[in-house]
Coordinates of C-alpha atoms and ligand atoms in Angstrom, one line a residue:
X29 CA 191.9 113.7 25.7
X30 CA 188.6 112.1 25.0
X31 CA 187.8 111.5 21.4
X32 CA 184.6 113.2 20.6
X33 CA 183.5 112.6 17.3
X34 CA 184.8 109.2 15.3
X35 CA 186.5 109.5 12.5
X36 CA 185.7 106.7 9.9
X37 CA 187.7 105.9 6.7
X38 CA 187.9 103.5 4.1
X39 CA 191.3 101.6 2.8
X40 CA 190.9 100.2 -0.7
X41 CA 193.1 98.1 -2.9
X42 CA 196.7 99.5 -3.6
X43 CA 199.3 99.4 -6.4
X44 CA 202.9 98.9 -5.4
X45 CA 204.3 100.6 -2.1
X46 CA 207.8 102.4 -2.9
X47 CA 209.8 105.1 -1.4
X48 CA 211.4 105.8 2.0
X49 CA 209.8 106.5 5.1
X50 CA 210.8 107.3 8.9
X51 CA 208.3 106.2 11.5
X52 CA 207.8 108.4 14.6
X53 CA 209.9 107.9 17.8
X54 CA 209.4 105.2 19.9
X55 CA 206.6 105.3 22.3
X56 CA 208.2 103.5 25.3
X57 CA 211.1 105.4 25.0
X58 CA 209.5 108.6 24.6
X59 CA 207.5 108.2 27.9
X60 CA 210.7 107.1 29.7
X61 CA 212.6 110.0 28.3
X62 CA 210.0 112.6 29.7
X63 CA 209.5 110.9 33.0
X64 CA 213.3 110.4 33.9
X65 CA 214.2 113.9 32.5
X66 CA 211.4 115.3 34.8
X67 CA 213.3 113.6 37.7
X68 CA 216.7 114.9 36.9
X69 CA 218.0 118.0 38.3
X70 CA 218.9 120.6 35.4
X71 CA 218.2 120.5 31.6
X72 CA 217.6 117.4 29.8
X73 CA 217.1 117.5 25.8
X74 CA 215.2 115.0 23.9
X75 CA 215.2 114.7 20.0
X76 CA 213.1 112.4 18.2
X77 CA 210.2 112.4 21.0
X78 CA 206.9 110.7 19.6
X79 CA 204.4 113.6 19.6
X80 CA 201.4 111.1 20.2
X81 CA 198.4 111.7 22.4
X82 CA 199.8 109.0 24.6
X83 CA 203.1 110.6 25.4
X84 CA 201.5 114.1 25.4
X85 CA 199.5 112.6 28.2
X86 CA 202.8 111.5 30.0
X87 CA 204.1 115.3 29.4
X88 CA 201.1 117.0 30.8
X89 CA 201.2 114.7 34.0
X90 CA 204.7 115.5 34.7
X91 CA 204.3 119.3 34.1
X92 CA 201.2 119.0 36.7
X93 CA 203.7 117.4 39.1
X94 CA 206.1 120.3 38.8
X95 CA 208.6 119.8 35.7
X96 CA 208.9 122.4 33.0
X97 CA 208.6 120.8 29.7
X98 CA 208.9 122.6 26.2
X99 CA 208.8 121.9 22.6
X100 CA 211.2 124.2 20.7
X101 CA 210.2 125.2 17.2
X102 CA 212.8 122.8 15.8
X103 CA 210.8 119.7 17.4
X104 CA 213.5 119.4 20.2
X105 CA 212.0 119.0 23.7
X106 CA 213.7 120.6 26.9
X107 CA 212.8 119.4 30.2
X108 CA 213.8 121.1 33.6
X109 CA 213.4 118.3 36.1
X110 CA 212.5 118.8 39.9
X111 CA 214.8 115.9 41.1
X112 CA 214.1 112.5 42.5
X113 CA 211.7 113.1 45.4
X114 CA 210.7 116.6 44.2
X115 CA 207.4 115.7 42.4
X116 CA 204.7 118.0 43.6
X117 CA 201.0 117.2 44.3
X118 CA 199.0 117.7 41.0
X119 CA 196.1 120.4 41.3
X120 CA 193.8 118.2 39.4
X121 CA 193.1 114.7 38.3
X122 CA 195.8 113.3 35.5
X123 CA 194.0 112.5 32.3
X124 CA 195.8 109.5 31.0
X125 CA 193.7 109.4 27.9
X126 CA 194.2 105.8 26.4
X127 CA 197.8 105.5 27.8
X128 CA 198.1 102.2 29.9
X129 CA 202.0 103.1 30.0
X130 CA 201.5 106.5 31.3
X131 CA 199.2 105.3 33.9
X132 CA 201.3 102.4 35.1
X133 CA 204.6 104.0 35.1
X134 CA 203.1 107.4 36.8
X135 CA 201.6 105.3 39.6
X136 CA 205.1 104.0 40.3
X137 CA 206.4 107.5 40.4
X138 CA 203.5 108.7 42.7
X139 CA 203.9 105.5 44.9
X140 CA 207.1 106.7 46.6
X141 CA 206.5 110.6 46.7
X142 CA 204.6 112.1 49.5
X143 CA 201.7 113.2 47.2
X144 CA 198.3 112.3 46.1
X145 CA 197.3 111.8 42.4
X146 CA 194.0 110.7 40.8
X147 CA 194.4 109.2 37.4
X148 CA 191.4 108.9 35.0
X149 CA 191.2 107.7 31.4
X150 CA 189.3 107.1 28.3
X151 CA 186.6 104.2 28.0
X152 CA 189.2 101.9 26.9
X153 CA 191.7 102.5 29.7
X154 CA 189.1 102.5 32.4
X155 CA 188.6 98.8 31.7
X156 CA 192.3 97.7 31.9
X157 CA 193.4 95.9 34.9
X158 CA 195.4 97.9 37.3
X159 CA 195.9 95.5 40.1
X160 CA 199.1 94.2 38.4
X161 CA 200.7 97.5 39.8
X162 CA 198.6 98.3 42.5
X163 CA 199.4 95.3 44.2
X164 CA 203.3 95.4 44.4
X165 CA 203.1 99.2 44.8
X166 CA 200.7 98.8 47.8
X167 CA 203.3 96.3 49.4
X168 CA 205.7 99.4 49.3
X169 CA 203.4 101.3 51.2
X170 CA 201.1 103.3 48.6
X171 CA 197.5 103.4 49.1
X172 CA 194.9 103.2 46.2
X173 CA 191.5 103.9 46.3
X174 CA 189.9 102.6 43.3
X175 CA 186.2 103.4 41.5
X176 CA 183.6 101.0 42.7
X177 CA 182.3 98.0 40.5
X178 CA 185.8 96.5 40.3
X179 CA 185.7 92.9 39.2
X180 CA 188.3 91.3 41.7
X181 CA 190.6 93.8 40.0
X182 CA 191.1 97.6 39.9
X183 CA 190.1 100.0 37.3
X184 CA 190.4 103.8 36.9
X185 CA 189.6 106.2 38.3
X186 CA 192.4 105.5 40.9
X187 CA 193.5 107.8 43.7
X188 CA 197.1 107.1 44.8
X189 CA 198.3 108.2 48.1
X190 CA 202.1 108.0 47.9
X191 CA 204.4 106.6 50.9
X192 CA 207.4 108.3 51.8
X193 CA 209.6 106.8 52.8
X194 CA 208.1 103.8 50.7
X195 CA 209.5 100.1 51.6
X196 CA 211.6 98.4 49.2
X197 CA 210.4 95.1 48.0
X198 CA 211.6 92.1 45.9
X199 CA 208.8 91.3 43.5
X200 CA 208.7 88.3 41.1
X201 CA 206.5 89.3 38.2
X202 CA 203.5 87.1 37.7
X203 CA 202.9 88.1 34.1
X204 CA 205.5 89.4 31.5
X205 CA 204.9 93.0 31.6
X206 CA 207.6 95.7 31.2
X207 CA 204.9 98.2 32.5
X208 CA 204.8 96.5 35.8
X209 CA 208.6 96.0 36.1
X210 CA 209.0 99.6 35.2
X211 CA 206.3 100.7 37.6
X212 CA 208.2 99.1 40.6
X213 CA 211.8 100.4 39.5
X214 CA 210.5 103.8 39.1
X215 CA 208.9 103.5 42.5
X216 CA 212.4 102.4 43.9
X217 CA 214.0 105.5 42.6
X218 CA 212.7 107.5 45.7
X219 CA 212.8 104.3 47.9
X220 CA 215.4 103.9 50.6
X221 CA 217.4 100.7 50.0
X222 CA 217.3 98.5 47.1
X223 CA 214.2 97.3 45.2
X224 CA 214.2 94.3 43.3
X225 CA 212.2 92.9 40.3
X226 CA 212.6 89.3 39.2
X227 CA 211.6 88.8 35.6
X228 CA 211.2 85.1 34.6
X229 CA 210.5 85.9 31.0
X230 CA 212.5 89.0 29.5
X231 CA 210.5 92.0 28.6
X232 CA 211.4 95.2 26.7
X233 CA 214.5 96.7 28.8
X234 CA 214.1 100.3 27.9
X235 CA 213.5 101.3 31.7
X236 CA 216.7 99.6 33.0
X237 CA 218.9 101.2 30.1
X238 CA 217.6 104.5 30.6
X239 CA 217.5 104.5 34.3
X240 CA 221.3 103.4 34.1
X241 CA 221.8 106.1 31.3
X242 CA 220.5 108.9 33.7
X243 CA 222.9 107.6 36.4
X244 CA 220.9 105.5 38.6
X245 CA 222.6 102.6 40.2
X246 CA 221.3 99.1 38.9
X247 CA 222.4 95.7 39.3
X248 CA 221.2 93.0 36.8
X249 CA 222.0 89.7 37.0
X250 CA 220.5 86.0 36.1
X251 CA 219.3 83.8 38.9
X252 CA 219.8 79.8 38.9
X253 CA 216.3 79.4 37.2
X254 CA 217.4 81.9 34.3
X255 CA 215.2 84.8 35.4
X256 CA 216.4 88.3 35.3
X257 CA 217.1 90.0 38.6
X258 CA 216.9 93.6 38.3
X259 CA 217.8 95.9 41.4
X260 CA 217.6 99.6 41.9
X261 CA 219.4 101.3 44.6
X262 CA 217.4 104.3 45.9
X263 CA 217.4 107.0 46.6
X264 CA 218.9 107.7 43.4
X265 CA 220.0 111.1 41.8
X266 CA 219.6 111.6 38.2
X267 CA 221.7 113.6 35.9
X268 CA 220.2 115.3 32.9
X269 CA 220.5 113.5 29.5
X270 CA 220.5 114.3 25.7
X271 CA 218.2 111.6 24.7
X272 CA 217.7 110.7 21.0
X273 CA 214.7 108.4 20.6
X274 CA 214.9 105.9 17.9
X275 CA 212.0 105.1 15.5
X276 CA 209.3 102.8 16.9
X277 CA 209.6 99.2 15.9
X278 CA 205.9 98.7 16.6
X279 CA 205.1 101.5 14.2
X280 CA 207.4 100.5 11.7
X281 CA 205.6 97.0 11.7
X282 CA 202.7 98.5 9.7
X283 CA 204.7 99.9 6.5
X284 CA 207.0 96.5 6.9
X285 CA 203.7 94.2 6.7
X286 CA 202.2 96.5 4.0
X287 CA 205.3 96.3 1.7
X288 CA 205.5 92.3 2.2
X289 CA 201.8 91.8 1.2
X290 CA 201.1 94.4 -1.7
X291 CA 202.7 93.0 -4.9
X292 CA 205.5 94.7 -6.4
X293 CA 206.5 96.8 -3.2
X294 CA 209.8 97.9 -2.2
X295 CA 209.9 100.2 0.9
X296 CA 212.9 101.5 2.9
X297 CA 212.3 102.5 6.7
X298 CA 214.9 104.5 8.1
X299 CA 216.0 104.7 11.8
X300 CA 214.0 101.9 13.3
X301 CA 214.9 100.6 16.9
X302 CA 215.9 96.8 16.7
X303 CA 216.6 96.3 20.6
X304 CA 216.1 92.6 20.6
X305 CA 213.6 92.6 23.4
X306 CA 211.3 94.3 20.6
X307 CA 212.5 92.8 17.1
X308 CA 210.4 89.6 17.5
X309 CA 208.2 90.6 14.5
X310 CA 211.2 90.8 11.8
X311 CA 212.6 87.5 12.9
X312 CA 209.0 86.0 12.7
X313 CA 208.4 87.8 9.3
X314 CA 211.8 86.5 7.8
X315 CA 210.9 82.9 9.1
X316 CA 207.8 83.3 7.0
X317 CA 209.6 84.1 3.9
X318 CA 209.6 88.0 4.1
X319 CA 212.3 89.7 2.2
X320 CA 213.7 92.1 5.0
X321 CA 217.1 93.4 5.0
X322 CA 218.6 95.4 7.8
X323 CA 221.2 98.0 6.6
X324 CA 223.5 100.1 8.6
X325 CA 223.1 98.6 12.1
X326 CA 224.1 101.1 14.6
X327 CA 223.8 102.4 18.2
X328 CA 221.7 105.6 18.8
X329 CA 221.3 107.1 22.2
X330 CA 222.1 103.4 23.7
X331 CA 219.6 101.6 21.5
X332 CA 220.4 99.4 18.4
X333 CA 219.0 100.9 15.4
X334 CA 219.0 99.9 11.6
X335 CA 217.5 100.9 8.2
X336 CA 215.1 98.4 7.0
X337 CA 214.6 97.5 3.2
X338 CA 211.4 95.4 2.7
X339 CA 210.2 93.8 -0.5
X340 CA 207.1 92.1 -1.4
X341 CA 207.2 88.3 -0.6
X342 CA 205.3 85.3 -0.9
X343 CA 204.7 84.2 2.9
X344 CA 204.3 80.8 4.4
X345 CA 202.4 80.1 7.5
X346 CA 204.4 79.8 10.7
X347 CA 203.6 78.5 14.3
X348 CA 205.4 80.9 16.8
X349 CA 206.8 80.1 20.1
X350 CA 205.3 81.4 23.2
X351 CA 208.8 82.7 24.2
X352 CA 209.0 85.2 21.4
X353 CA 205.7 86.9 22.5
X354 CA 207.2 89.5 24.9
X355 CA 209.6 90.8 22.1
X356 CA 206.5 91.5 19.7
X357 CA 203.7 91.7 22.0
X358 CA 202.1 94.8 20.2
X359 CA 202.8 93.4 17.0
X360 CA 200.5 90.6 16.9
X361 CA 197.2 92.1 15.3
X362 CA 199.4 93.2 12.2
X363 CA 201.1 89.7 12.2
X364 CA 197.6 88.1 12.1
X365 CA 197.2 90.1 8.8
X366 CA 200.4 88.9 7.5
X367 CA 199.2 85.4 8.2
X368 CA 196.0 85.8 6.4
X369 CA 197.8 86.0 3.2
X370 CA 200.4 83.4 3.9
X371 CA 200.4 80.0 2.1
X372 CA 198.8 77.7 4.8
X373 CA 198.0 77.6 8.4
X374 CA 199.5 79.8 11.2
X375 CA 199.3 79.0 14.9
X376 CA 199.8 81.7 17.5
X377 CA 199.9 80.8 21.0
X378 CA 200.8 82.3 24.6
X379 CA 198.9 85.5 23.8
X380 CA 196.9 85.9 27.2
X381 CA 198.3 89.5 27.6
X382 CA 196.6 90.4 24.2
X383 CA 193.3 90.1 26.0
X384 CA 194.1 93.0 28.4
X385 CA 195.6 95.5 25.6
X386 CA 193.8 98.6 24.4
X387 CA 191.1 96.1 23.4
X388 CA 190.8 92.4 23.7
X389 CA 193.2 92.0 20.7
X390 CA 192.3 88.3 20.2
X391 CA 188.8 88.6 20.0
X392 CA 188.6 92.0 18.2
X393 CA 191.1 90.7 15.4
X394 CA 189.2 87.3 15.1
X395 CA 186.0 89.0 14.7
X396 CA 187.2 91.6 12.2
X397 CA 189.3 89.2 10.1
X398 CA 186.3 86.7 9.7
X399 CA 184.3 89.6 8.6
X400 CA 186.7 90.6 5.8
X401 CA 186.8 86.9 4.6
X402 CA 189.7 85.3 6.4
X403 CA 189.1 81.8 8.2
X404 CA 190.4 82.1 12.0
X405 CA 189.9 79.9 15.1
X406 CA 189.9 82.0 18.3
X407 CA 191.8 80.0 21.1
X408 CA 191.7 81.1 24.8
X409 CA 195.4 82.1 24.5
X410 CA 195.7 82.8 20.8
X411 CA 194.6 82.7 17.3
X412 CA 194.8 80.1 14.3
X413 CA 195.0 81.9 10.7
X414 CA 194.3 80.1 7.5
X415 CA 196.1 81.9 5.0
X416 CA 194.9 82.8 1.6
X417 CA 198.0 81.8 -0.2
X418 CA 198.6 85.6 -1.5
X419 CA 194.9 85.7 -3.0
X420 CA 193.5 89.1 -2.0
X421 CA 190.9 89.1 0.8
X422 CA 187.3 89.8 0.3
X423 CA 187.2 92.8 2.5
X424 CA 184.0 95.0 2.3
X425 CA 183.3 95.3 6.0
X426 CA 183.3 97.9 8.7
X427 CA 185.9 97.1 11.3
X428 CA 185.1 98.4 14.8
X429 CA 188.5 99.4 16.0
X430 CA 187.3 99.6 19.9
X431 CA 189.5 102.7 20.7
X432 CA 192.6 100.5 19.7
X433 CA 195.0 102.3 17.5
X434 CA 196.9 99.0 16.4
X435 CA 193.6 97.2 15.5
X436 CA 192.6 100.4 13.3
X437 CA 196.2 100.3 11.6
X438 CA 196.2 96.6 10.9
X439 CA 192.8 96.6 9.4
X440 CA 193.8 99.5 7.3
X441 CA 196.8 97.5 5.8
X442 CA 194.5 94.8 5.2
X443 CA 192.2 97.1 3.2
X444 CA 195.4 97.6 0.9
X445 CA 195.0 94.0 -0.4
X446 CA 191.4 93.3 -0.1
X447 CA 188.9 93.1 -3.1
X448 CA 186.4 95.5 -1.6
X449 CA 187.4 98.5 0.5
X450 CA 187.9 97.9 4.5
X451 CA 186.3 100.7 6.4
X452 CA 187.5 101.5 9.9
X453 CA 185.1 102.8 12.1
X454 CA 187.1 105.3 14.0
X455 CA 190.8 106.1 13.0
X456 CA 191.2 108.6 15.6
X457 CA 192.9 106.4 18.1
X458 CA 195.8 106.3 15.6
X459 CA 197.0 109.6 17.0
X460 CA 197.9 107.8 20.3
X461 CA 201.1 106.5 18.6
X462 CA 201.1 107.1 15.0
X463 CA 199.9 110.6 14.1
X464 CA 201.3 110.4 10.5
X465 CA 200.4 107.1 9.7
X466 CA 197.8 107.8 6.9
X467 CA 200.0 110.4 5.6
X468 CA 203.0 108.0 5.5
X469 CA 200.8 105.4 3.7
X470 CA 199.7 108.1 1.0
X471 CA 203.3 108.8 0.6
X472 CA 204.4 105.4 -0.3
X473 CA 201.6 104.8 -2.7
X474 CA 202.0 108.0 -4.4
X475 CA 205.4 107.3 -5.8
Ligands
S3P293 C1 205.2 98.9 27.4 C2 204.9 97.6 27.7 C3 204.0 96.8 27.1 C4 203.4 97.2 25.6 C5 203.1 98.6 25.7 C6 204.2 99.5 26.2 C7 206.0 99.8 27.7 O1 202.8 96.5 27.8 O2 202.3 96.2 25.4 O3 202.5 99.0 24.4 O4 206.4 101.0 27.4 O5 206.6 99.3 28.9 P1 203.1 95.3 29.0 O6 203.6 95.6 30.1 O7 201.5 95.3 29.5 O8 203.3 94.1 28.5

């Protein structure tokens, strides 16, 4: 799954964008649909699965642990699961590529099975902190052996020896992380008794929705401090499901911002997930003056979905509240680009988690935006962006995307509103989450 040769590409000033697009399936829901289907007894069917490298890494890992997973010529995926407790020991290391979600959630699954698995990843993933999952899963009884050289944290490659039976825990999340929450809940599936996660700040709730949808017993309440308390009853039995994956709001963010920024644009994005734990960007862009209309709001496969109509708008700067960060944690790079063309200053704080994504997204964005003529101030936990007030950006630089798909796509969109083209040093990481990104942009500018 390693990217052997970089694939540079220049993005130049664009005429108006128009047309209708569908973005690929939600990445978070795609991972979870494969994992839960692989643990159900019988055949699950998945429609709209994101066929990006990250999700394919999850599929390969679930196959290596015993599930049968096939893609039909119709693009529908069929999964025959092994049952909770039935995962087999993989014969070789599980290559997680660039995918933090695969790694952390699968470590949760392995942690409560009587198997040993080794997780490896690419250069970006091998720098991402894993103690956030190995600490709580270790308390449940799993044993982790990490590569040497960890700086007070734990990094891939990591060998996990699962505990069976594992010990149920009650764990208060020290950071807002759906991956950590999900790793513990997934470990709880095959743990006798009740495993509880306390979440002071709500994060995406796909795991809770889908675990319940597959038949696990979950209790969800709010404690006296307003924290969400999520308990899963082990040892669960999952029943196969027909999953329909909605379009990924984190991918929709790119055509959305492109349409807002490129003068004369009007773009319709169909079938976008608008789960409130994911929809912060729409709210922020509307507050900045973005003309975004939600039409035909409906529920698909247990998730709220809408079609979005987005028109070019004059944006004004904004200061976001740290409370909104978890509901748009992956959207800040592209929001920084939107803020670069807004009127006035924007202040984004509470973004500490951005420093441990596929790259350090605060510093990589600050460096790249400065290189294309935007005035920014990097803060320890955020970024201040001085907007151009709709004037085109200078552009004319090559951006190091640092193996980060969202950095690459954000600067590609910046190129559409820059006087001189913006070159991305390597677009190949985009295949992790949005393989049709360039084709989608071409279809919008061709019309
Ligand atoms: C994800 C959770 C988020 C997000 C990631 C996907 C998930 O990570 O950034 O892209 O599917 O649970 P954190 O849990 O680290 O915030």
